[in-house]
mmCIF file of C-alpha atoms in Angstrom:
data_model
loop_
_atom_site.group_PDB
_atom_site.id
_atom_site.type_symbol
_atom_site.label_atom_id
_atom_site.label_comp_id
_atom_site.label_asym_id
_atom_site.label_seq_id
_atom_site.Cartn_x
_atom_site.Cartn_y
_atom_site.Cartn_z
ATOM 1 C CA MET A 1 -2.577 21.891 -96.330
ATOM 2 C CA LYS A 2 -2.497 20.459 -92.794
ATOM 3 C CA MET A 3 -2.903 23.067 -90.079
ATOM 4 C CA THR A 4 -0.273 23.232 -87.338
ATOM 5 C CA GLU A 5 -1.449 21.852 -84.009
ATOM 6 C CA THR A 6 -1.913 24.496 -81.339
ATOM 7 C CA ILE A 7 -0.347 23.387 -78.084
ATOM 8 C CA ARG A 8 -2.517 24.407 -75.146
ATOM 9 C CA LEU A 9 -0.508 25.221 -72.043
ATOM 10 C CA ALA A 10 -0.996 26.240 -68.443
ATOM 11 C CA LEU A 11 1.698 28.006 -66.424
ATOM 12 C CA VAL A 12 2.346 27.843 -62.676
ATOM 13 C CA GLU A 13 4.785 30.594 -61.658
ATOM 14 C CA ASP A 14 4.631 32.905 -58.647
ATOM 15 C CA ASP A 15 6.837 35.698 -60.020
ATOM 16 C CA ASN A 16 4.382 38.032 -61.747
ATOM 17 C CA VAL A 17 6.942 39.535 -64.145
ATOM 18 C CA ILE A 18 8.256 36.158 -65.274
ATOM 19 C CA ARG A 19 4.742 34.724 -65.512
ATOM 20 C CA GLN A 20 3.431 37.525 -67.695
ATOM 21 C CA SER A 21 6.562 37.416 -69.855
ATOM 22 C CA ILE A 22 6.111 33.706 -70.557
ATOM 23 C CA VAL A 23 2.358 34.081 -71.141
ATOM 24 C CA SER A 24 2.947 36.883 -73.659
ATOM 25 C CA MET A 25 5.692 34.932 -75.402
ATOM 26 C CA LEU A 26 3.498 31.851 -75.736
ATOM 27 C CA ASN A 27 0.445 33.718 -76.987
ATOM 28 C CA ASP A 28 2.521 35.708 -79.477
ATOM 29 C CA SER A 29 4.038 32.538 -80.960
ATOM 30 C CA ASP A 30 2.326 30.495 -83.678
ATOM 31 C CA GLY A 31 1.185 27.097 -82.490
ATOM 32 C CA PHE A 32 1.106 27.939 -78.783
ATOM 33 C CA GLU A 33 -1.668 29.147 -76.505
ATOM 34 C CA CYS A 34 -1.500 29.755 -72.764
ATOM 35 C CA VAL A 35 -5.027 29.048 -71.552
ATOM 36 C CA GLY A 36 -4.338 29.519 -67.847
ATOM 37 C CA ASP A 37 -1.674 31.016 -65.593
ATOM 38 C CA PHE A 38 -1.472 30.642 -61.824
ATOM 39 C CA ASP A 39 0.751 31.833 -58.990
ATOM 40 C CA THR A 40 0.125 28.814 -56.726
ATOM 41 C CA CYS A 41 -0.370 25.082 -57.179
ATOM 42 C CA GLU A 42 -3.558 25.269 -55.158
ATOM 43 C CA LYS A 43 -5.156 27.571 -57.743
ATOM 44 C CA ALA A 44 -3.783 25.515 -60.613
ATOM 45 C CA LEU A 45 -5.178 22.250 -59.249
ATOM 46 C CA LYS A 46 -8.666 23.738 -59.085
ATOM 47 C CA SER A 47 -8.666 24.914 -62.701
ATOM 48 C CA ILE A 48 -6.280 22.888 -64.852
ATOM 49 C CA PRO A 49 -8.424 19.701 -64.968
ATOM 50 C CA ASP A 50 -11.166 21.712 -66.723
ATOM 51 C CA LEU A 51 -8.907 23.570 -69.172
ATOM 52 C CA GLU A 52 -8.078 20.673 -71.523
ATOM 53 C CA VAL A 53 -4.389 21.560 -71.557
ATOM 54 C CA ASP A 54 -1.707 19.563 -73.351
ATOM 55 C CA MET A 55 1.073 20.608 -71.034
ATOM 56 C CA VAL A 56 1.834 22.437 -67.789
ATOM 57 C CA LEU A 57 4.929 24.572 -67.241
ATOM 58 C CA MET A 58 5.692 24.288 -63.533
ATOM 59 C CA ASP A 59 7.936 26.262 -61.198
ATOM 60 C CA ILE A 60 9.306 24.413 -58.162
ATOM 61 C CA GLU A 61 9.536 26.935 -55.330
ATOM 62 C CA LEU A 62 6.043 28.324 -54.838
ATOM 63 C CA PRO A 63 4.074 29.774 -51.922
ATOM 64 C CA GLY A 64 2.076 27.053 -50.203
ATOM 65 C CA MET A 65 2.265 23.718 -52.001
ATOM 66 C CA SER A 66 5.589 23.059 -53.715
ATOM 67 C CA GLY A 67 5.797 22.491 -57.440
ATOM 68 C CA ILE A 68 6.958 18.919 -56.842
ATOM 69 C CA ASP A 69 3.867 18.118 -54.784
ATOM 70 C CA GLY A 70 1.820 19.888 -57.444
ATOM 71 C CA ILE A 71 3.296 17.613 -60.109
ATOM 72 C CA ARG A 72 2.368 14.526 -58.092
ATOM 73 C CA LYS A 73 -1.208 15.694 -57.626
ATOM 74 C CA LEU A 74 -1.663 16.702 -61.265
ATOM 75 C CA LYS A 75 -0.276 13.375 -62.481
ATOM 76 C CA LYS A 76 -2.658 11.571 -60.153
ATOM 77 C CA ILE A 77 -5.586 13.496 -61.645
ATOM 78 C CA SER A 78 -4.334 13.349 -65.253
ATOM 79 C CA PRO A 79 -1.693 10.609 -65.705
ATOM 80 C CA ASP A 80 -1.104 11.472 -69.373
ATOM 81 C CA LEU A 81 -0.584 15.190 -68.755
ATOM 82 C CA ASP A 82 2.869 16.463 -69.754
ATOM 83 C CA ILE A 83 4.548 18.619 -67.106
ATOM 84 C CA LEU A 84 7.734 20.533 -67.890
ATOM 85 C CA VAL A 85 9.607 22.132 -64.997
ATOM 86 C CA VAL A 86 10.939 25.660 -65.497
ATOM 87 C CA SER A 87 12.811 26.646 -62.357
ATOM 88 C CA VAL A 88 15.697 28.740 -61.082
ATOM 89 C CA HIS A 89 16.802 25.777 -58.955
ATOM 90 C CA ASP A 90 19.301 23.294 -60.324
ATOM 91 C CA ASN A 91 20.323 21.261 -57.292
ATOM 92 C CA ASN A 92 20.475 17.497 -57.605
ATOM 93 C CA ASP A 93 17.738 16.624 -55.105
ATOM 94 C CA LEU A 94 15.091 18.895 -56.603
ATOM 95 C CA VAL A 95 15.819 17.770 -60.146
ATOM 96 C CA PHE A 96 15.434 14.091 -59.292
ATOM 97 C CA GLU A 97 12.414 14.670 -57.068
ATOM 98 C CA ALA A 98 10.697 16.518 -59.914
ATOM 99 C CA LEU A 99 11.492 13.799 -62.446
ATOM 100 C CA CYS A 100 10.415 11.034 -60.062
ATOM 101 C CA ALA A 101 7.195 12.940 -59.340
ATOM 102 C CA GLY A 102 6.326 12.804 -63.031
ATOM 103 C CA ALA A 103 7.941 15.775 -64.782
ATOM 104 C CA CYS A 104 8.942 14.964 -68.362
ATOM 105 C CA GLY A 105 11.725 17.541 -68.516
ATOM 106 C CA TYR A 106 13.570 20.157 -66.471
ATOM 107 C CA LEU A 107 14.704 23.582 -67.655
ATOM 108 C CA THR A 108 16.408 26.375 -65.744
ATOM 109 C CA LYS A 109 15.137 29.929 -66.078
ATOM 110 C CA ASN A 110 18.343 31.227 -67.667
ATOM 111 C CA ILE A 111 17.355 29.624 -70.977
ATOM 112 C CA GLU A 112 16.395 31.662 -74.027
ATOM 113 C CA LEU A 113 12.664 31.881 -74.707
ATOM 114 C CA ASP A 114 13.176 30.282 -78.131
ATOM 115 C CA TYR A 115 14.728 27.284 -76.380
ATOM 116 C CA LEU A 116 11.639 27.029 -74.190
ATOM 117 C CA LEU A 117 9.417 26.893 -77.276
ATOM 118 C CA GLU A 118 11.576 24.197 -78.851
ATOM 119 C CA SER A 119 11.545 22.247 -75.592
ATOM 120 C CA ILE A 120 7.744 22.348 -75.495
ATOM 121 C CA LYS A 121 7.668 20.945 -79.039
ATOM 122 C CA GLU A 122 10.180 18.275 -78.030
ATOM 123 C CA VAL A 123 7.928 17.152 -75.184
ATOM 124 C CA ARG A 124 5.014 16.844 -77.610
ATOM 125 C CA ARG A 125 7.212 14.633 -79.795
ATOM 126 C CA GLY A 126 7.820 12.360 -76.826
ATOM 127 C CA GLY A 127 11.144 13.819 -75.730
ATOM 128 C CA ALA A 128 12.458 14.793 -72.307
ATOM 129 C CA PRO A 129 14.234 18.139 -72.690
ATOM 130 C CA MET A 130 16.701 19.351 -70.086
ATOM 131 C CA SER A 131 18.965 22.357 -69.785
ATOM 132 C CA THR A 132 22.600 21.455 -70.489
ATOM 133 C CA ASN A 133 23.682 21.687 -66.844
ATOM 134 C CA ILE A 134 20.725 19.560 -65.738
ATOM 135 C CA ALA A 135 21.460 16.879 -68.336
ATOM 136 C CA ARG A 136 25.090 16.711 -67.199
ATOM 137 C CA MET A 137 23.948 16.399 -63.582
ATOM 138 C CA VAL A 138 21.623 13.521 -64.446
ATOM 139 C CA VAL A 139 24.322 11.679 -66.402
ATOM 140 C CA SER A 140 26.867 12.238 -63.625
ATOM 141 C CA SER A 141 24.489 10.922 -60.999
ATOM 142 C CA PHE A 142 23.793 7.724 -62.949
ATOM 143 C CA GLN A 143 27.511 7.211 -63.498
ATOM 144 C CA LYS A 144 28.219 7.563 -59.775
ATOM 145 C CA ASN A 145 25.220 5.518 -58.642
ATOM 146 C CA PRO A 146 24.380 3.144 -61.497
ATOM 147 C CA VAL A 147 22.345 0.708 -59.369
ATOM 148 C CA THR A 148 20.909 3.038 -56.736
ATOM 149 C CA PRO A 149 17.154 3.343 -57.302
ATOM 150 C CA LEU A 150 16.644 6.094 -54.711
ATOM 151 C CA THR A 151 17.052 9.834 -55.118
ATOM 152 C CA ASN A 152 19.379 11.689 -52.762
ATOM 153 C CA ARG A 153 16.408 12.995 -50.802
ATOM 154 C CA GLU A 154 14.860 9.529 -50.508
ATOM 155 C CA THR A 155 18.206 8.216 -49.276
ATOM 156 C CA GLU A 156 18.285 10.976 -46.651
ATOM 157 C CA VAL A 157 14.777 10.097 -45.490
ATOM 158 C CA LEU A 158 15.625 6.402 -45.282
ATOM 159 C CA ASP A 159 18.829 7.167 -43.383
ATOM 160 C CA TYR A 160 16.871 9.185 -40.812
ATOM 161 C CA LEU A 161 14.332 6.355 -40.547
ATOM 162 C CA SER A 162 17.136 3.892 -39.860
ATOM 163 C CA ARG A 163 18.234 6.113 -36.970
ATOM 164 C CA GLY A 164 14.794 5.976 -35.400
ATOM 165 C CA LYS A 165 13.605 9.442 -36.430
ATOM 166 C CA SER A 166 9.854 10.058 -36.560
ATOM 167 C CA TYR A 167 8.113 11.528 -39.619
ATOM 168 C CA LYS A 168 7.899 14.895 -37.851
ATOM 169 C CA MET A 169 11.579 14.836 -36.899
ATOM 170 C CA ILE A 170 12.558 13.993 -40.473
ATOM 171 C CA ALA A 171 10.326 16.787 -41.785
ATOM 172 C CA ASP A 172 11.961 19.263 -39.398
ATOM 173 C CA GLU A 173 15.473 18.109 -40.313
ATOM 174 C CA LEU A 174 14.851 18.430 -44.061
ATOM 175 C CA PHE A 175 12.605 21.529 -43.897
ATOM 176 C CA ILE A 176 9.704 19.770 -45.607
ATOM 177 C CA ASP A 177 6.205 18.876 -44.425
ATOM 178 C CA LYS A 178 5.134 15.502 -43.047
ATOM 179 C CA GLU A 179 3.067 14.680 -46.133
ATOM 180 C CA THR A 180 6.173 15.075 -48.298
ATOM 181 C CA VAL A 181 8.010 12.702 -45.953
ATOM 182 C CA ARG A 182 5.148 10.202 -46.320
ATOM 183 C CA SER A 183 5.344 10.538 -50.101
ATOM 184 C CA HIS A 184 9.097 9.872 -50.059
ATOM 185 C CA ILE A 185 8.605 6.800 -47.881
ATOM 186 C CA LYS A 186 5.871 5.506 -50.180
ATOM 187 C CA ASN A 187 8.266 5.896 -53.134
ATOM 188 C CA ILE A 188 11.035 4.162 -51.163
ATOM 189 C CA TYR A 189 8.801 1.167 -50.427
ATOM 190 C CA LYS A 190 7.769 0.940 -54.066
ATOM 191 C CA LYS A 191 11.321 1.176 -55.415
ATOM 192 C CA LEU A 192 12.732 -1.301 -52.908
ATOM 193 C CA GLU A 193 9.703 -3.586 -53.326
ATOM 194 C CA VAL A 194 9.017 -3.752 -49.587
ATOM 195 C CA HIS A 195 5.962 -3.047 -47.452
ATOM 196 C CA CYS A 196 7.300 -1.825 -44.120
ATOM 197 C CA LYS A 197 9.999 0.312 -42.544
ATOM 198 C CA ALA A 198 11.989 -2.601 -41.118
ATOM 199 C CA ASP A 199 12.213 -4.346 -44.493
ATOM 200 C CA ALA A 200 13.185 -1.095 -46.227
ATOM 201 C CA ILE A 201 16.004 -0.468 -43.749
ATOM 202 C CA GLU A 202 17.196 -4.086 -43.911
ATOM 203 C CA LYS A 203 17.295 -4.075 -47.714
ATOM 204 C CA ALA A 204 18.962 -0.654 -47.874
ATOM 205 C CA LEU A 205 21.699 -1.758 -45.469
ATOM 206 C CA LYS A 206 22.197 -5.041 -47.312
ATOM 207 C CA GLU A 207 22.526 -3.270 -50.663
ATOM 208 C CA LYS A 208 24.601 -0.457 -49.121
ATOM 209 C CA LEU A 209 22.122 2.247 -50.125
ATOM 210 C CA ILE A 210 22.590 3.941 -46.740
#
């Protein structure tokens, strides 16, 4: 008889009660093992590469480095690593930033724990699970902007660039750090297939993206 695969997970969550609840749930469920839990991305980045995990459950709003930046860094280190977001936030910008950063699914924290377990299995089968409200948001966004390659946040950054704002000014306006602004701009260049600010602005204006 074939033994069930044990899915090895790491969890990044700053709320101690929620973190311990998820860890206990995973370790008490057949086929799941939480081999590391962390309250910051900085701690997770130091340890996860050595833990041989199959998947990371990632919160978004964390002290220090954001979960979205954490996703980018983890995917750079381990491109094949599955990362499933579990967050209280369900606004459009954060959802799309997380997915563009490399998350393979997005769940809100009001889900039942059994649904979380099923979602983890779905990821391992190659799926991209999302909470119902998140899935509707994604569908709605594609219906409204079927040919727009940029996320709302990337569009905001590009709009500020077109108005002559510096990286620091954009960071201050959007309450993010300069490195996040740089990351957005890098993604903008890649998506628009350009190599400089002037070309990005020209193409965005021509295609009415801003």
